[in-house]
Tab-separated table of C-alpha atoms in Angstrom:
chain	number	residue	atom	x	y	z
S	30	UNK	CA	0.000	0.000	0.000
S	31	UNK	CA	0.855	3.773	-0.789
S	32	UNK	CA	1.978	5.147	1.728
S	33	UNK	CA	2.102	8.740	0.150
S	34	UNK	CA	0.082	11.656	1.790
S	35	UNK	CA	-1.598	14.842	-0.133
S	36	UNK	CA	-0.339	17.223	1.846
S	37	UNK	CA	-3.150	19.607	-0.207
S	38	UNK	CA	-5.549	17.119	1.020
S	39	UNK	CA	-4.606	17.295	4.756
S	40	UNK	CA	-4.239	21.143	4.702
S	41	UNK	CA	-7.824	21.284	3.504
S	42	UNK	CA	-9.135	19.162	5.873
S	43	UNK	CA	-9.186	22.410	8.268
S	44	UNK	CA	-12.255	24.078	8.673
S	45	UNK	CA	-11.590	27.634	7.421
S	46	UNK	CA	-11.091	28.322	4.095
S	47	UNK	CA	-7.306	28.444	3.923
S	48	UNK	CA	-7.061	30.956	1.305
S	49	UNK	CA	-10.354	32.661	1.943
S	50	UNK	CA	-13.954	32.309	-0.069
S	51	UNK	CA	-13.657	35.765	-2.033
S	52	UNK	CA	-12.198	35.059	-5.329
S	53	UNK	CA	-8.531	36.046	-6.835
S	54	UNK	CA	-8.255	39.916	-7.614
S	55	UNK	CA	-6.914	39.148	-11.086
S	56	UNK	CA	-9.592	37.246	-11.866
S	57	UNK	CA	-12.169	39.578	-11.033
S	58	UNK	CA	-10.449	42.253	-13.133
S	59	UNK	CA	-9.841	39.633	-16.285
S	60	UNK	CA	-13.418	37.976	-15.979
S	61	UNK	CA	-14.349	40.482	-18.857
S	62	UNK	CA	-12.423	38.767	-21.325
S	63	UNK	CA	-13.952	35.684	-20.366
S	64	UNK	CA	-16.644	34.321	-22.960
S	65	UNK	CA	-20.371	34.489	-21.562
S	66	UNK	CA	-21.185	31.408	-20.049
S	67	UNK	CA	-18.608	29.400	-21.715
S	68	UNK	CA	-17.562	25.913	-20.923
S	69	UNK	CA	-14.764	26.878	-17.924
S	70	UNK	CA	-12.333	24.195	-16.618
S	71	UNK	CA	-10.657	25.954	-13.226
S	72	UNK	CA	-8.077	23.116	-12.665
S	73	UNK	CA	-5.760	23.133	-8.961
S	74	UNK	CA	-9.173	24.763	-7.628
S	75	UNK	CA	-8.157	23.801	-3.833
S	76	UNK	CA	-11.052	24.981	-2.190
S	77	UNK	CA	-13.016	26.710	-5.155
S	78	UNK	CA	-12.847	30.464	-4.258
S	79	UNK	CA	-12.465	31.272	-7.924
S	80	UNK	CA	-14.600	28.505	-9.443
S	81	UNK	CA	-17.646	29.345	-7.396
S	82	UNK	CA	-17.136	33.025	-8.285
S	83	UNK	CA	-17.176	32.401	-11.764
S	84	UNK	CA	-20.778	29.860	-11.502
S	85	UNK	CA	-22.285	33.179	-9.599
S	86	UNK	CA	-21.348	34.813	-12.761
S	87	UNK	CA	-23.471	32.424	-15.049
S	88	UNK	CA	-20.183	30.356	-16.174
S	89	UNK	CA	-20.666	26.630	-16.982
S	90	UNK	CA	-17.863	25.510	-14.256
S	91	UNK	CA	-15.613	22.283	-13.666
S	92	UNK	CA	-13.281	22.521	-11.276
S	93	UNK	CA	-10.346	19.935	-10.977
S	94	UNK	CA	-8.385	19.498	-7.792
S	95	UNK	CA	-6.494	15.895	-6.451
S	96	UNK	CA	-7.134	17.018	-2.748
S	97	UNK	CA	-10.872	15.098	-2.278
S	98	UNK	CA	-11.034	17.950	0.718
S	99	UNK	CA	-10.407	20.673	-1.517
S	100	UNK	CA	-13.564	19.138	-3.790
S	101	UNK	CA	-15.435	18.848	-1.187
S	102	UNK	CA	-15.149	22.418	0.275
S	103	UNK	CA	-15.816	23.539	-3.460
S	104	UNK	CA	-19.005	21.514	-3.063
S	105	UNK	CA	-19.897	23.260	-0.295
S	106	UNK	CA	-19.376	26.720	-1.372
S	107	UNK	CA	-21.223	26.337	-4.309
S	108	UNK	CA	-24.379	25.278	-2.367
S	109	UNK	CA	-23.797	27.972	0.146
S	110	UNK	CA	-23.551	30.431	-2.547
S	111	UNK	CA	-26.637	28.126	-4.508
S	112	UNK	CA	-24.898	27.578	-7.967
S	113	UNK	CA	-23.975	24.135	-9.731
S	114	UNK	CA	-19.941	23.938	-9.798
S	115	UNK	CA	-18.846	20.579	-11.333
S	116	UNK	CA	-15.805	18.843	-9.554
S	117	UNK	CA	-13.542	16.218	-10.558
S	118	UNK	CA	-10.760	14.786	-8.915
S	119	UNK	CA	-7.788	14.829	-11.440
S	120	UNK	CA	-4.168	14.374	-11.014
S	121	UNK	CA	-2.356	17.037	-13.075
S	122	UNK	CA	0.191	14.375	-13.960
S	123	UNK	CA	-2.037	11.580	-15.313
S	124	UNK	CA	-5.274	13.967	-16.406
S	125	UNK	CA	-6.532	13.586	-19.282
S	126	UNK	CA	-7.106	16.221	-21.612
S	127	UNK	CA	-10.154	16.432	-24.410
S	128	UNK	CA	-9.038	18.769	-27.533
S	129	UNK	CA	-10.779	22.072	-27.796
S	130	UNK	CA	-13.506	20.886	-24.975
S	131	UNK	CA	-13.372	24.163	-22.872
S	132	UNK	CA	-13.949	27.868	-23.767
S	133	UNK	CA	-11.719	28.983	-21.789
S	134	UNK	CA	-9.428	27.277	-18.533
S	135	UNK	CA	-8.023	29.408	-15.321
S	136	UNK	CA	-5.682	28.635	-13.165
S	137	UNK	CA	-4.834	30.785	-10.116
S	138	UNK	CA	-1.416	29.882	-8.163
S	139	UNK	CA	-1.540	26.194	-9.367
S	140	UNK	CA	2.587	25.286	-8.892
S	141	UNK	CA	3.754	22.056	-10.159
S	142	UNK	CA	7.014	21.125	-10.775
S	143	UNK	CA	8.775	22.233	-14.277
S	144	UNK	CA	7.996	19.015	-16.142
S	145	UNK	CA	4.471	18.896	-15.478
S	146	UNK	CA	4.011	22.623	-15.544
S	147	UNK	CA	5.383	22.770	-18.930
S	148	UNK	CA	2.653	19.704	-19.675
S	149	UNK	CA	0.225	21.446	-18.076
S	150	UNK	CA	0.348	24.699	-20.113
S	151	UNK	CA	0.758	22.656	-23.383
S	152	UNK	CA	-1.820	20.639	-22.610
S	153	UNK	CA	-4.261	23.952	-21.569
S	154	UNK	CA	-2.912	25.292	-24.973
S	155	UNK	CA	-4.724	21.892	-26.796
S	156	UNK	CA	-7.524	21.917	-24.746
S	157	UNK	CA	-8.959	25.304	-24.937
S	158	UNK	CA	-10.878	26.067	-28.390
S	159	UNK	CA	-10.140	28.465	-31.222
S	160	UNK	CA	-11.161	31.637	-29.771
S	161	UNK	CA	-11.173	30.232	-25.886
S	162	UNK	CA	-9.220	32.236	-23.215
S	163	UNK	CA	-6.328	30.938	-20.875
S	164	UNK	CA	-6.569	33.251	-17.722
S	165	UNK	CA	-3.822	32.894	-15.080
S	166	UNK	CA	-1.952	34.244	-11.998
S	167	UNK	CA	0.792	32.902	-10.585
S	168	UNK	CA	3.718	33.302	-8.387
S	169	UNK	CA	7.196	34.018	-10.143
S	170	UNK	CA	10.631	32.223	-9.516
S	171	UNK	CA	11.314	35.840	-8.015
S	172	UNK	CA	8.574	35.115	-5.162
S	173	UNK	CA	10.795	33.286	-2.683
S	174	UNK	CA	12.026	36.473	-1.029
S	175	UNK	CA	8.920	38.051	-0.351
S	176	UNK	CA	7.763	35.859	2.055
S	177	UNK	CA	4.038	36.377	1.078
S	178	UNK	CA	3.057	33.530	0.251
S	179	UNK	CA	3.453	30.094	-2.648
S	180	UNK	CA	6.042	28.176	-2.865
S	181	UNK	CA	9.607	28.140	-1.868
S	182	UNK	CA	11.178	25.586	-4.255
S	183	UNK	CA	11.819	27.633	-7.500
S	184	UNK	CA	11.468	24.719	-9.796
S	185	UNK	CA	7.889	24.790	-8.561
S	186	UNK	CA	7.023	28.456	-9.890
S	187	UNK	CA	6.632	30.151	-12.872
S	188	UNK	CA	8.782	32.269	-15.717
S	189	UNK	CA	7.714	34.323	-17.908
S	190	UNK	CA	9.378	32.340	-21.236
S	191	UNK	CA	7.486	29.735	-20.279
S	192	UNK	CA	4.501	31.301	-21.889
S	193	UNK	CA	5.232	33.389	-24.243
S	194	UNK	CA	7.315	30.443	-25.677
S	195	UNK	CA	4.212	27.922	-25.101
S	196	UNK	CA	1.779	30.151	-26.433
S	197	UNK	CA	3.447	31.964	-29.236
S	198	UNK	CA	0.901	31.692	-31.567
S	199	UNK	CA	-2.147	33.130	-29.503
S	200	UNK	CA	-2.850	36.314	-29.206
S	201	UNK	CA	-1.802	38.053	-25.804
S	202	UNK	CA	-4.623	40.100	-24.294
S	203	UNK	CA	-2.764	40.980	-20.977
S	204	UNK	CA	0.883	40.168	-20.032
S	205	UNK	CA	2.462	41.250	-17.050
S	206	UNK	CA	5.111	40.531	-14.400
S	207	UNK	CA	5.883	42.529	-11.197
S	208	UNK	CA	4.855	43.227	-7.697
S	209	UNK	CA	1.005	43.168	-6.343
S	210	UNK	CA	-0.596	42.790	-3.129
S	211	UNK	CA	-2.868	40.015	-2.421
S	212	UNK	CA	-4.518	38.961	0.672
S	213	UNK	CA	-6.423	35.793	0.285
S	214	UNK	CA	-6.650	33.740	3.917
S	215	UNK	CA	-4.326	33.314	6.035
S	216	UNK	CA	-1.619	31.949	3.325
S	217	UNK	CA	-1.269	34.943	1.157
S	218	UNK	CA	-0.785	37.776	2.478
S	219	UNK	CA	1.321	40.823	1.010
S	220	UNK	CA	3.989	42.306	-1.465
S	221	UNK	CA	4.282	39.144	-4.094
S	222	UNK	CA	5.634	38.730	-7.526
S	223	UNK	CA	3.547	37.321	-10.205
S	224	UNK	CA	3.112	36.734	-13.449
S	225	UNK	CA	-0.379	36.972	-15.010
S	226	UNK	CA	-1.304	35.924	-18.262
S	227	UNK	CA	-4.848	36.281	-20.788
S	228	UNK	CA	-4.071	34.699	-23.865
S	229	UNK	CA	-6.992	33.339	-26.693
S	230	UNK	CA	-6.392	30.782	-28.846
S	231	UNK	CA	-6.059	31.523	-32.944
């Protein structure tokens, strides 16, 4: 037997809402890009802050997560909140992907090691169909200092070659790297460096 342990699976097993229930900033200012109730796949949704949000905005949700706890606070949200959020419980690292299923995917802080990250965002790039959005915020390799929050482990976080290189041929609706403050729970909280990203497909 396994004897591994989701540590994302444990941490959501606390009661609170570990990085609150209001949704990320960026996505709130990006949701305007987004196509009107389009198909949305919100994959490493932990807790579903951001998936939720986007149901109460009339988007046909899925979230994926591999933390069953994460799902299941998602679950809850949603019927707090009283809209339908799909979940899924998907391993990044053996999902598997549809071509152009989803109008558009989001990710928000969703870290993975460079191997599957570079996967991942290929795979997003297959996935999402001519016309479809990829909307994302994440930490930056430059993050470790600041203390605010994400990872530690640089492999596990994000630079900004990785997609413009990976998405190339899409047209970039936002871009941008830098310093912004985000306070979401108790596990992000201050001065970070990210890199966000709105891209459609050709």
């Amino acid at each position: 037997m396994s004897q591994f342990v989701n540590p994302w699976d444990a941490r959501f097993q606390a009661d609170e809402y570990v990085y609150g229930t209001n949704p990320n900033v960026f996505l709130t200012e990006a949701m305007h890009h987004l196509i009107p109730k389009g198909e949305t796949l919100a994959i490493a949704e932990g807790e579903g802050r951001n998936a939720v949000f986007l149901a109460e905005h009339n988007f046909n949700v899925t979230a994926w997560d591999y933390a069953p706890s994460g799902l299941e606070k998602t679950k809850e949200l949603a019927a707090k909140r009283g809209v339908p959020v799909y979940t899924e419980l998907v391993d990044l690292s053996t999902a598997r992907w549809e071509e152009e299923k989803w109008d558009q995917i989001v990710c928000i802080f969703g870290h993975f090691p460079t191997p599957l990250r570079l996967k991942t965002l290929e795979s997003v790039k297959n996935a999402v169909r001519p016309g479809g959005l990829y909307v994302s915020e994440v930490y930056s390799v430059h993050q470790p200092p600041y203390n605010s929050g994400g990872p530690k482990e640089v492999d596990l976080l994000y630079r900004p070659e990785e997609f413009l290189q990976i998405f190339n041929d899409w047209k970039i609706i936002h871009f941008f790297m830098g310093e912004v403050i985000r306070y979401e729970g108790n596990l992000h909280n201050g001065l970070s460096h990210v890199i966000q990203f709105v891209g459609q497909k050709s």
